Amino acid sequence: MIGVLALQGDYEKHIQILDQLDMASTEVRYPEQLDSIEGLIIPGGESTTMTDLMQRVGFHNPIREFSEKKPILGTCAGLIIMAKPVDDSRIEPLHILDVDVDRNAYGRQVHSFTDHLPVTLNGKSNSTKAAFIRAPKISRIGPSVEVISTYEGEPVAVKQDHHMGLAFHPELDGVTLFHQFVFSTQFESVHAA
Ligand code: GLN
C-alpha cells in the first residue's frame, strides 16, 4: 500500500497514477497512517501551506523516521519539502534529500511549461513528458545525490538512496515511470520500451 500525503495539493492525480499501475493506495492525513504503508508521495501544491498543515498535525519527525526505511517520492512542492535549506523561512524542510532548492525559480504561473526530457534510471535511458508549474530550481547537489534528468543543463530530477525528488509533475501527464521505479521492488523491470 502506497500513501499519498493528502493535506493539500494535487494528491488525487497521484492516486490515479497508482491506480494505473495497479498499486493499492491510500490518502494519508495522520502520522499514525505511516505505520501501514510501504511508500509515501509528497505531492505538488504550495509548500508554505503544506508546511503549515504538516506542523499542525506533527508530521515532520514521523516522516523523517519513515524515510530511513521506506521510499518517498516528492514532486515540485514535495521536492521543496524533502530538501535541505530552502530560500524561504516559512518552509520547514525534511532534510531527506541532500539538495538545496530555490522556490519559484522558473517564474510565475504564466511561465509554466511542458517539455520532453531525457531520464536515466539504473543506467537505462527513458524519456518523460514534464509539466513545470512554478517549479523550484535545484541549486546544490550533495555527493550522494544522483541526477536522473536535466533541463537546459540544470538538474530537475534527483535520486538519493530509495528516495526521488522531481521539480516537475509527471502525474499531470499520466506518466507512470517514476512511481513505478520508486515503489516497485523490481527496479530492473523498469526500462525503455
Ligand atoms: N511554487 C510552489 C511552492 O513553492 C510549488 C508549485 C508546485 O508544486 N507546482 O510550493
Coordinates of N, CA, C and O and ligand atoms in Angstrom, one line a residue:
M1 N 0.9 -1.2 0.0 CA 0.0 0.0 0.0 C 0.9 1.2 0.0 O 1.8 1.4 0.8
I2 N 0.6 2.1 -1.0 CA 1.4 3.4 -1.1 C 0.5 4.5 -0.6 O -0.6 4.7 -1.0
G3 N 1.1 5.4 0.3 CA 0.3 6.5 0.8 C 0.6 7.8 0.1 O 1.8 8.0 -0.4
V4 N -0.4 8.6 -0.1 CA -0.2 10.0 -0.7 C -0.6 11.0 0.4 O -1.7 11.0 0.9
L5 N 0.4 11.8 0.7 CA 0.1 12.9 1.7 C -1.0 13.8 1.2 O -0.8 14.4 0.1
A6 N -2.1 13.8 1.9 CA -3.3 14.4 1.3 C -3.8 15.6 2.1 O -4.9 15.7 2.5
L7 N -2.8 16.5 2.5 CA -3.2 17.7 3.3 C -3.5 18.8 2.3 O -4.4 19.7 2.7
Q8 N -2.9 18.8 1.2 CA -3.1 20.0 0.2 C -2.4 19.6 -1.1 O -1.5 18.7 -1.1
G9 N -2.8 20.2 -2.2 CA -2.1 19.9 -3.4 C -2.8 18.9 -4.3 O -4.0 18.5 -4.0
D10 N -2.1 18.4 -5.3 CA -2.7 17.5 -6.4 C -2.6 16.0 -6.0 O -2.2 15.2 -6.9
Y11 N -2.9 15.7 -4.8 CA -2.7 14.3 -4.4 C -3.6 13.3 -5.1 O -3.2 12.2 -5.4
E12 N -4.8 13.8 -5.6 CA -5.7 12.9 -6.3 C -5.1 12.4 -7.6 O -5.3 11.2 -8.0
K13 N -4.3 13.2 -8.2 CA -3.6 12.8 -9.5 C -2.6 11.7 -9.3 O -2.4 10.8 -10.1
H14 N -2.0 11.7 -8.1 CA -1.0 10.7 -7.8 C -1.7 9.3 -7.5 O -1.3 8.3 -7.9
I15 N -2.9 9.4 -6.9 CA -3.7 8.2 -6.7 C -4.1 7.6 -8.0 O -4.0 6.4 -8.2
Q16 N -4.4 8.5 -9.0 CA -4.8 8.0 -10.3 C -3.6 7.2 -11.0 O -3.8 6.2 -11.6
I17 N -2.4 7.8 -10.8 CA -1.2 7.1 -11.4 C -1.0 5.7 -10.7 O -0.7 4.7 -11.4
L18 N -1.2 5.7 -9.4 CA -1.0 4.4 -8.7 C -2.1 3.4 -9.1 O -1.8 2.2 -9.3
D19 N -3.3 3.9 -9.4 CA -4.4 3.1 -9.9 C -3.9 2.5 -11.3 O -4.1 1.3 -11.5
Q20 N -3.4 3.4 -12.1 CA -2.9 2.9 -13.4 C -1.9 1.8 -13.3 O -1.8 0.9 -14.2
L21 N -1.1 1.8 -12.2 CA 0.0 0.8 -12.0 C -0.6 -0.4 -11.2 O 0.2 -1.3 -10.9
D22 N -1.9 -0.3 -10.9 CA -2.5 -1.4 -10.1 C -1.8 -1.5 -8.7 O -1.6 -2.6 -8.2
M23 N -1.4 -0.3 -8.2 CA -0.8 -0.3 -6.8 C -1.8 0.2 -5.9 O -2.5 1.2 -6.2
A24 N -2.0 -0.5 -4.8 CA -3.0 -0.1 -3.8 C -2.5 1.2 -3.2 O -1.4 1.4 -2.9
S25 N -3.5 2.2 -2.9 CA -3.1 3.5 -2.4 C -4.0 3.9 -1.3 O -5.1 3.4 -1.2
T26 N -3.6 4.9 -0.5 CA -4.4 5.5 0.5 C -4.0 6.9 0.7 O -2.9 7.3 0.5
E27 N -5.0 7.8 1.0 CA -4.7 9.2 1.3 C -4.3 9.3 2.8 O -4.9 8.8 3.7
V28 N -3.1 9.9 3.0 CA -2.5 10.0 4.3 C -2.8 11.4 4.9 O -2.4 12.4 4.4
R29 N -3.5 11.4 6.1 CA -3.8 12.7 6.7 C -3.3 12.7 8.2 O -3.3 13.8 8.8
Y30 N -2.9 11.6 8.7 CA -2.4 11.5 10.1 C -1.2 10.7 10.2 O -1.0 9.7 9.5
P31 N -0.2 11.1 11.0 CA 1.1 10.4 11.1 C 0.9 8.9 11.4 O 1.7 8.1 10.9
E32 N -0.1 8.5 12.2 CA -0.2 7.1 12.5 C -0.4 6.2 11.2 O -0.1 5.0 11.2
Q33 N -0.9 6.8 10.2 CA -1.1 6.0 8.9 C 0.2 5.6 8.3 O 0.2 4.7 7.5
L34 N 1.3 6.3 8.7 CA 2.6 5.9 8.1 C 3.0 4.5 8.4 O 3.7 3.8 7.7
D35 N 2.4 4.0 9.6 CA 2.8 2.6 10.0 C 2.2 1.6 9.1 O 2.7 0.4 9.0
S36 N 1.2 1.9 8.3 CA 0.6 0.8 7.5 C 0.9 1.0 6.0 O 0.2 0.4 5.2
I37 N 1.8 1.9 5.6 CA 2.1 2.0 4.2 C 3.6 1.6 3.9 O 4.4 1.7 4.8
E38 N 3.9 1.3 2.6 CA 5.2 0.9 2.2 C 6.0 2.0 1.5 O 7.2 1.8 1.3
G39 N 5.3 3.0 1.1 CA 6.0 4.2 0.5 C 5.1 5.4 0.6 O 3.9 5.2 0.8
L40 N 5.7 6.6 0.4 CA 4.9 7.8 0.5 C 5.2 8.7 -0.6 O 6.3 8.9 -1.1
I41 N 4.1 9.4 -1.1 CA 4.3 10.5 -2.1 C 3.9 11.8 -1.4 O 2.9 12.0 -0.7
I42 N 4.8 12.8 -1.6 CA 4.5 14.2 -1.2 C 4.2 15.0 -2.4 O 5.1 15.1 -3.3
P43 N 3.0 15.4 -2.6 CA 2.6 15.9 -3.9 C 3.0 17.4 -4.1 O 3.5 18.0 -3.2
G44 N 2.7 17.9 -5.4 CA 2.9 19.3 -5.6 C 1.7 20.1 -5.0 O 0.7 19.5 -4.7
G45 N 1.9 21.3 -4.9 CA 0.9 22.2 -4.3 C 1.6 23.5 -3.9 O 2.3 24.1 -4.7
E46 N 1.4 23.8 -2.6 CA 2.0 25.1 -2.1 C 2.8 24.7 -0.9 O 2.2 24.3 0.2
S47 N 4.1 24.8 -1.0 CA 4.9 24.3 0.1 C 4.8 25.0 1.4 O 5.0 24.4 2.5
T48 N 4.4 26.3 1.4 CA 4.2 27.0 2.6 C 3.0 26.5 3.4 O 3.0 26.2 4.5
T49 N 1.9 26.4 2.6 CA 0.7 25.8 3.2 C 0.9 24.4 3.7 O 0.4 24.0 4.8
M50 N 1.6 23.6 2.8 CA 1.8 22.2 3.2 C 2.6 22.1 4.5 O 2.3 21.3 5.4
T51 N 3.6 23.0 4.6 CA 4.4 23.0 5.8 C 3.6 23.3 7.0 O 3.6 22.6 8.1
D52 N 2.7 24.3 6.9 CA 1.9 24.7 8.0 C 1.0 23.6 8.4 O 0.9 23.3 9.6
L53 N 0.4 22.9 7.5 CA -0.5 21.8 7.8 C 0.2 20.6 8.4 O -0.2 20.0 9.4
M54 N 1.4 20.4 7.9 CA 2.3 19.3 8.4 C 2.7 19.6 9.9 O 2.7 18.7 10.7
Q55 N 3.0 20.8 10.1 CA 3.4 21.2 11.5 C 2.2 21.0 12.5 O 2.4 20.6 13.6
R56 N 1.0 21.4 12.0 CA -0.2 21.3 12.9 C -0.4 19.9 13.3 O -0.9 19.6 14.5
V57 N -0.2 18.9 12.4 CA -0.5 17.5 12.8 C 0.7 16.8 13.3 O 0.6 15.7 13.7
G58 N 1.9 17.5 13.2 CA 3.1 16.8 13.7 C 3.7 15.8 12.8 O 4.0 14.7 13.2
F59 N 3.8 16.1 11.5 CA 4.2 15.1 10.5 C 5.7 15.0 10.3 O 6.2 14.0 9.8
H60 N 6.5 16.1 10.7 CA 7.9 16.1 10.3 C 8.7 15.0 10.8 O 9.4 14.3 10.1
N61 N 8.7 14.7 12.1 CA 9.6 13.7 12.7 C 9.1 12.3 12.2 O 9.9 11.5 11.8
P62 N 7.8 12.0 12.3 CA 7.3 10.7 11.8 C 7.7 10.4 10.3 O 8.1 9.3 10.0
I63 N 7.7 11.5 9.4 CA 8.1 11.2 8.0 C 9.6 11.0 8.0 O 10.1 10.2 7.2
R64 N 10.4 11.7 8.8 CA 11.8 11.5 8.8 C 12.2 10.1 9.2 O 13.0 9.4 8.6
E65 N 11.5 9.6 10.2 CA 11.7 8.2 10.6 C 11.3 7.2 9.6 O 12.0 6.3 9.3
F66 N 10.2 7.5 9.0 CA 9.7 6.6 7.9 C 10.7 6.5 6.8 O 10.9 5.5 6.2
S67 N 11.3 7.7 6.4 CA 12.2 7.8 5.3 C 13.5 6.9 5.5 O 14.2 6.6 4.5
E68 N 13.8 6.6 6.7 CA 15.0 5.8 7.0 C 14.9 4.4 6.4 O 15.9 3.8 6.0
K69 N 13.7 3.9 6.3 CA 13.5 2.5 5.8 C 12.7 2.5 4.5 O 12.9 1.6 3.7
K70 N 11.8 3.5 4.3 CA 10.9 3.3 3.1 C 11.0 4.5 2.2 O 11.3 5.6 2.6
P71 N 10.6 4.2 0.9 CA 10.8 5.3 -0.1 C 9.8 6.4 -0.1 O 8.6 6.2 0.2
I72 N 10.3 7.6 -0.5 CA 9.4 8.8 -0.6 C 9.7 9.4 -2.0 O 10.8 9.5 -2.4
L73 N 8.6 9.7 -2.7 CA 8.7 10.4 -4.0 C 8.0 11.8 -3.8 O 6.9 11.9 -3.3
G74 N 8.8 12.8 -4.1 CA 8.3 14.2 -3.9 C 8.2 14.9 -5.3 O 9.2 14.8 -6.0
T75 N 7.1 15.5 -5.6 CA 7.0 16.3 -6.9 C 6.8 17.8 -6.5 O 5.9 18.1 -5.8
C76 N 7.6 18.6 -7.1 CA 7.5 20.0 -7.1 C 7.5 20.6 -5.6 O 8.5 20.5 -4.9
A77 N 6.3 20.9 -5.1 CA 6.3 21.4 -3.6 C 6.8 20.2 -2.8 O 7.5 20.5 -1.7
G78 N 6.6 19.0 -3.2 CA 7.1 17.8 -2.4 C 8.6 17.8 -2.4 O 9.2 17.4 -1.4
L79 N 9.2 18.1 -3.6 CA 10.7 18.2 -3.6 C 11.2 19.2 -2.7 O 12.1 19.0 -1.9
I80 N 10.5 20.4 -2.7 CA 10.9 21.5 -1.8 C 10.9 21.0 -0.3 O 11.9 21.3 0.4
I81 N 9.9 20.3 0.0 CA 9.7 19.9 1.4 C 10.7 18.8 1.8 O 11.2 18.7 2.9
M82 N 11.2 18.0 0.8 CA 12.1 16.9 1.1 C 13.6 17.5 1.1 O 14.5 16.7 1.5
A83 N 13.8 18.7 0.7 CA 15.2 19.2 0.5 C 15.8 19.6 1.8 O 15.2 19.4 2.9
K84 N 17.0 20.2 1.7 CA 17.7 20.8 2.9 C 17.3 22.3 3.0 O 16.1 22.5 3.0
P85 N 18.1 23.2 3.2 CA 17.6 24.6 3.3 C 16.9 25.0 2.1 O 17.2 24.6 1.0
V86 N 15.9 25.8 2.3 CA 15.1 26.4 1.3 C 15.1 27.9 1.4 O 15.3 28.4 2.5
D87 N 15.1 28.6 0.3 CA 15.2 30.1 0.4 C 14.0 30.8 0.9 O 13.6 31.8 0.3
D88 N 13.3 30.2 1.9 CA 12.1 30.8 2.4 C 11.9 30.2 3.8 O 11.7 29.0 4.0
S89 N 11.9 31.1 4.8 CA 11.9 30.6 6.2 C 10.6 30.0 6.6 O 10.4 29.4 7.7
R90 N 9.5 30.2 5.8 CA 8.2 29.6 6.1 C 8.2 28.1 5.9 O 7.2 27.5 6.3
I91 N 9.2 27.6 5.1 CA 9.2 26.2 4.9 C 10.1 25.5 5.9 O 11.2 25.9 6.2
E92 N 9.5 24.4 6.5 CA 10.4 23.6 7.3 C 10.7 22.3 6.5 O 9.9 21.4 6.4
P93 N 11.9 22.3 5.9 CA 12.2 21.1 5.0 C 12.5 19.9 5.9 O 12.9 20.0 7.0
L94 N 12.4 18.7 5.2 CA 12.6 17.4 6.0 C 14.0 17.0 6.0 O 14.4 16.1 6.8
H95 N 14.9 17.6 5.1 CA 16.3 17.2 5.0 C 16.5 15.7 4.6 O 17.3 15.0 5.1
I96 N 15.6 15.2 3.8 CA 15.7 13.8 3.3 C 16.5 13.7 2.1 O 17.2 12.8 1.9
L97 N 16.5 14.8 1.2 CA 17.3 14.8 0.0 C 18.4 15.9 0.3 O 18.1 17.0 0.7
D98 N 19.7 15.5 0.0 CA 20.8 16.4 0.2 C 20.9 17.4 -1.0 O 21.9 17.4 -1.7
V99 N 19.9 18.2 -1.2 CA 19.9 19.2 -2.2 C 19.3 20.5 -1.6 O 18.6 20.5 -0.6
D100 N 19.8 21.7 -2.2 CA 19.2 23.0 -1.8 C 18.3 23.3 -3.0 O 18.6 23.0 -4.1
V101 N 17.1 24.0 -2.7 CA 16.2 24.4 -3.8 C 15.8 25.9 -3.6 O 15.8 26.4 -2.5
D102 N 15.6 26.5 -4.8 CA 15.1 27.9 -4.8 C 13.6 27.8 -5.3 O 13.4 27.3 -6.4
R103 N 12.7 28.2 -4.5 CA 11.3 28.2 -4.9 C 11.0 29.1 -6.0 O 11.6 30.2 -6.1
N104 N 10.1 28.7 -6.8 CA 9.5 29.5 -7.9 C 10.6 30.1 -8.9 O 10.4 31.2 -9.5
A105 N 11.7 29.4 -9.0 CA 12.9 30.0 -9.7 C 12.6 30.0 -11.2 O 13.3 30.6 -12.0
Y106 N 11.6 29.2 -11.7 CA 11.3 29.2 -13.1 C 10.3 30.3 -13.4 O 9.7 30.3 -14.5
G107 N 9.9 31.1 -12.5 CA 9.0 32.2 -12.8 C 7.6 31.9 -12.3 O 7.3 30.9 -11.6
R108 N 6.7 32.8 -12.6 CA 5.3 32.7 -12.1 C 4.5 31.7 -12.9 O 4.9 31.1 -13.8
Q109 N 3.2 31.6 -12.5 CA 2.3 30.6 -13.1 C 2.3 30.8 -14.7 O 2.3 29.8 -15.4
V110 N 2.3 32.0 -15.2 CA 2.2 32.3 -16.6 C 3.5 31.7 -17.3 O 3.5 31.5 -18.5
H111 N 4.5 31.5 -16.6 CA 5.7 30.9 -17.2 C 5.8 29.4 -17.1 O 6.8 28.8 -17.3
S112 N 4.7 28.8 -16.7 CA 4.7 27.3 -16.6 C 4.8 26.8 -18.0 O 4.4 27.4 -19.0
F113 N 5.4 25.6 -18.1 CA 5.6 25.0 -19.5 C 5.7 23.5 -19.3 O 5.9 22.9 -18.3
T114 N 5.4 22.8 -20.5 CA 5.6 21.3 -20.5 C 6.6 21.0 -21.6 O 6.6 21.7 -22.7
D115 N 7.5 20.1 -21.3 CA 8.5 19.7 -22.3 C 8.8 18.2 -22.2 O 8.3 17.6 -21.2
H116 N 9.6 17.7 -23.1 CA 10.0 16.3 -23.0 C 11.5 16.3 -22.5 O 12.3 17.0 -23.0
L117 N 11.7 15.4 -21.6 CA 13.1 15.4 -21.0 C 13.6 13.9 -21.1 O 12.9 13.0 -21.0
P118 N 14.9 13.8 -21.3 CA 15.6 12.5 -21.1 C 15.7 12.2 -19.7 O 15.9 13.1 -18.8
V119 N 15.6 10.9 -19.3 CA 15.7 10.4 -17.9 C 16.6 9.2 -17.9 O 16.4 8.3 -18.8
T120 N 17.5 9.1 -17.0 CA 18.3 7.9 -16.8 C 18.0 7.3 -15.5 O 18.2 7.9 -14.5
L121 N 17.5 6.0 -15.6 CA 17.2 5.3 -14.4 C 17.9 4.0 -14.4 O 17.8 3.2 -15.4
N122 N 18.7 3.7 -13.4 CA 19.5 2.5 -13.4 C 20.3 2.3 -14.6 O 20.4 1.2 -15.2
G123 N 20.9 3.4 -15.2 CA 21.7 3.3 -16.4 C 20.9 3.1 -17.7 O 21.5 3.0 -18.7
K124 N 19.6 3.1 -17.6 CA 18.8 2.9 -18.8 C 18.2 4.3 -19.2 O 17.7 5.0 -18.3
S125 N 18.1 4.5 -20.5 CA 17.6 5.8 -20.9 C 16.1 5.7 -21.2 O 15.6 4.7 -21.7
N126 N 15.4 6.7 -20.7 CA 13.9 6.8 -20.9 C 13.7 8.3 -21.3 O 14.6 9.1 -21.3
S127 N 12.4 8.6 -21.6 CA 12.1 10.0 -21.8 C 10.8 10.2 -21.1 O 10.0 9.3 -20.9
T128 N 10.5 11.4 -20.7 CA 9.3 11.7 -20.0 C 8.7 13.1 -20.4 O 9.5 14.0 -20.8
K129 N 7.4 13.2 -20.4 CA 6.8 14.5 -20.5 C 6.8 15.1 -19.1 O 6.6 14.4 -18.1
A130 N 7.1 16.4 -19.0 CA 7.3 17.0 -17.7 C 6.6 18.4 -17.7 O 7.0 19.3 -18.5
A131 N 5.6 18.6 -16.8 CA 5.0 19.9 -16.6 C 5.7 20.6 -15.5 O 5.7 20.1 -14.4
F132 N 6.2 21.8 -15.8 CA 6.8 22.7 -14.8 C 5.8 23.8 -14.4 O 5.4 24.6 -15.3
I133 N 5.4 23.8 -13.2 CA 4.4 24.8 -12.7 C 5.0 25.5 -11.5 O 5.1 24.9 -10.5
R134 N 5.4 26.7 -11.7 CA 6.0 27.5 -10.6 C 7.1 26.6 -10.0 O 7.1 26.4 -8.7
A135 N 7.9 26.0 -10.8 CA 8.8 24.9 -10.3 C 10.0 25.5 -9.6 O 10.4 26.6 -9.8
P136 N 10.5 24.7 -8.6 CA 11.7 25.0 -7.9 C 13.0 24.7 -8.8 O 12.9 23.8 -9.6
K137 N 14.1 25.4 -8.5 CA 15.3 25.0 -9.1 C 16.2 24.3 -8.1 O 16.2 24.8 -6.9
I138 N 16.9 23.3 -8.5 CA 17.8 22.6 -7.5 C 19.2 23.3 -7.7 O 19.8 23.3 -8.7
S139 N 19.6 24.0 -6.6 CA 20.7 24.9 -6.7 C 22.0 24.3 -6.2 O 23.1 24.8 -6.4
R140 N 21.9 23.2 -5.4 CA 23.1 22.5 -5.0 C 22.7 21.0 -4.9 O 21.6 20.6 -4.5
I141 N 23.7 20.1 -5.2 CA 23.5 18.7 -5.2 C 24.6 18.1 -4.3 O 25.8 18.3 -4.5
G142 N 24.1 17.4 -3.3 CA 25.1 16.7 -2.4 C 25.8 15.5 -3.0 O 25.3 15.0 -4.1
P143 N 26.9 15.0 -2.4 CA 27.7 14.0 -3.1 C 27.0 12.7 -3.2 O 27.3 11.9 -4.2
S144 N 26.0 12.3 -2.4 CA 25.3 11.1 -2.6 C 24.0 11.2 -3.4 O 23.2 10.2 -3.4
V145 N 23.8 12.3 -4.1 CA 22.6 12.5 -4.9 C 22.9 12.2 -6.3 O 23.9 12.7 -6.8
E146 N 22.1 11.5 -7.0 CA 22.2 11.2 -8.4 C 21.2 12.0 -9.2 O 20.0 12.0 -8.9
V147 N 21.7 12.7 -10.2 CA 20.9 13.5 -11.1 C 20.3 12.5 -12.2 O 21.1 11.9 -12.9
I148 N 19.0 12.4 -12.3 CA 18.5 11.5 -13.3 C 17.9 12.2 -14.5 O 17.6 11.6 -15.5
S149 N 17.7 13.5 -14.4 CA 17.2 14.3 -15.5 C 17.6 15.8 -15.4 O 17.7 16.3 -14.3
T150 N 17.9 16.4 -16.5 CA 18.3 17.8 -16.5 C 17.4 18.5 -17.6 O 16.9 17.9 -18.5
Y151 N 17.2 19.8 -17.3 CA 16.5 20.6 -18.3 C 17.4 21.8 -18.6 O 17.7 22.6 -17.6
E152 N 17.8 22.0 -19.8 CA 18.7 23.1 -20.1 C 19.9 23.2 -19.2 O 20.3 24.2 -18.7
G153 N 20.5 22.0 -19.0 CA 21.7 21.9 -18.2 C 21.5 21.9 -16.7 O 22.5 21.7 -15.9
E154 N 20.3 22.2 -16.2 CA 20.0 22.2 -14.8 C 19.4 20.9 -14.3 O 18.5 20.4 -15.0
P155 N 19.8 20.4 -13.1 CA 19.1 19.2 -12.6 C 17.7 19.5 -12.3 O 17.3 20.5 -11.7
V156 N 16.8 18.6 -12.7 CA 15.4 18.7 -12.4 C 14.8 17.4 -11.8 O 13.6 17.4 -11.4
A157 N 15.6 16.4 -11.7 CA 15.1 15.1 -11.1 C 16.3 14.5 -10.4 O 17.3 14.4 -11.0
V158 N 16.1 14.1 -9.2 CA 17.2 13.5 -8.4 C 16.8 12.3 -7.6 O 15.6 12.1 -7.3
K159 N 17.8 11.5 -7.4 CA 17.5 10.2 -6.6 C 18.6 10.1 -5.5 O 19.7 10.5 -5.8
Q160 N 18.2 9.8 -4.4 CA 19.2 9.5 -3.3 C 18.7 8.3 -2.5 O 17.5 8.4 -2.0
D161 N 19.5 7.3 -2.4 CA 19.1 6.0 -1.8 C 17.7 5.6 -2.4 O 17.6 5.6 -3.6
H162 N 16.7 5.4 -1.6 CA 15.4 4.9 -2.1 C 14.4 6.1 -2.4 O 13.3 5.9 -2.6
H163 N 14.9 7.3 -2.3 CA 14.0 8.5 -2.5 C 14.3 9.2 -3.8 O 15.3 9.1 -4.4
M164 N 13.2 9.9 -4.3 CA 13.3 10.6 -5.5 C 12.6 12.0 -5.4 O 11.5 12.1 -4.7
G165 N 13.2 13.0 -6.0 CA 12.5 14.3 -6.0 C 12.5 14.9 -7.4 O 13.5 14.8 -8.1
L166 N 11.4 15.4 -7.8 CA 11.2 15.9 -9.2 C 10.7 17.3 -9.1 O 9.8 17.6 -8.4
A167 N 11.3 18.2 -9.9 CA 10.9 19.6 -9.9 C 9.6 19.8 -10.7 O 8.9 20.8 -10.7
F168 N 9.2 18.7 -11.5 CA 8.1 18.8 -12.4 C 7.0 17.8 -11.9 O 7.1 17.2 -10.8
H169 N 5.9 17.7 -12.7 CA 4.7 17.0 -12.3 C 4.4 15.8 -13.3 O 3.6 16.0 -14.2
P170 N 5.0 14.6 -13.1 CA 4.7 13.6 -14.1 C 3.2 13.2 -14.0 O 2.6 12.7 -14.9
E171 N 2.6 13.3 -12.8 CA 1.2 12.9 -12.6 C 0.2 13.6 -13.4 O -0.9 13.2 -13.6
L172 N 0.6 14.8 -13.9 CA -0.4 15.6 -14.7 C -0.5 15.1 -16.1 O -1.4 15.4 -16.8
D173 N 0.5 14.4 -16.5 CA 0.5 13.9 -17.9 C 0.4 12.3 -18.0 O 0.7 11.7 -19.0
G174 N 0.0 11.8 -16.9 CA -0.2 10.3 -16.8 C 1.1 9.5 -16.9 O 1.1 8.4 -17.3
V175 N 2.2 10.1 -16.6 CA 3.5 9.4 -16.6 C 3.7 8.5 -15.4 O 3.7 9.0 -14.3
T176 N 3.8 7.2 -15.6 CA 3.9 6.3 -14.5 C 5.3 5.9 -14.1 O 5.5 5.2 -13.1
L177 N 6.2 6.2 -15.0 CA 7.6 5.8 -14.9 C 8.2 5.9 -13.5 O 8.8 5.0 -12.9
F178 N 8.1 7.1 -12.9 CA 8.8 7.4 -11.7 C 8.1 6.7 -10.5 O 8.8 6.2 -9.6
H179 N 6.8 6.7 -10.5 CA 6.1 6.0 -9.4 C 6.5 4.5 -9.5 O 6.7 3.9 -8.5
Q180 N 6.5 3.9 -10.7 CA 6.8 2.5 -10.9 C 8.2 2.3 -10.3 O 8.5 1.3 -9.6
F181 N 9.1 3.1 -10.7 CA 10.5 2.9 -10.3 C 10.7 3.0 -8.8 O 11.3 2.1 -8.2
V182 N 10.1 4.0 -8.2 CA 10.4 4.2 -6.7 C 9.7 3.1 -5.9 O 10.2 2.7 -4.9
F183 N 8.5 2.8 -6.3 CA 7.7 1.9 -5.5 C 7.7 0.4 -5.9 O 7.1 -0.4 -5.2
S184 N 8.3 0.1 -7.0 CA 8.4 -1.3 -7.4 C 9.7 -1.9 -6.7 O 10.7 -1.3 -6.7
T185 N 9.5 -3.0 -6.2 CA 10.7 -3.7 -5.6 C 11.6 -4.3 -6.7 O 12.7 -4.6 -6.5
Q186 N 11.0 -4.4 -7.9 CA 11.7 -5.0 -9.0 C 12.2 -3.8 -9.9 O 11.8 -3.6 -11.0
F187 N 13.2 -3.1 -9.4 CA 13.7 -1.9 -10.2 C 14.1 -2.3 -11.6 O 14.0 -1.6 -12.5
E188 N 14.7 -3.5 -11.7 CA 15.2 -3.9 -13.0 C 14.1 -4.0 -14.1 O 14.4 -3.9 -15.2
S189 N 12.8 -4.1 -13.6 CA 11.8 -4.3 -14.6 C 11.5 -3.0 -15.3 O 10.7 -3.0 -16.3
V190 N 12.0 -1.9 -14.8 CA 11.7 -0.6 -15.4 C 12.8 -0.3 -16.5 O 13.9 -0.1 -16.1
H191 N 12.4 -0.2 -17.7 CA 13.4 0.1 -18.7 C 12.7 0.7 -20.0 O 11.5 0.7 -20.1
A192 N 13.5 1.2 -20.8 CA 13.0 1.9 -22.0 C 12.2 0.9 -22.9 O 12.5 -0.3 -23.0
A193 N 11.1 1.3 -23.4 CA 10.3 0.5 -24.3 C 11.0 0.1 -25.6 O 11.8 0.9 -26.0
Ligands
GLN1 N1 5.8 27.1 -6.2 C1 5.2 26.1 -5.3 C2 5.8 26.1 -4.0 O1 6.7 26.8 -3.7 C3 5.3 24.7 -5.9 C4 4.5 24.6 -7.1 C5 4.0 23.2 -7.5 O2 4.0 22.3 -6.6 N2 3.6 23.1 -8.7 O3 5.3 25.5 -3.1

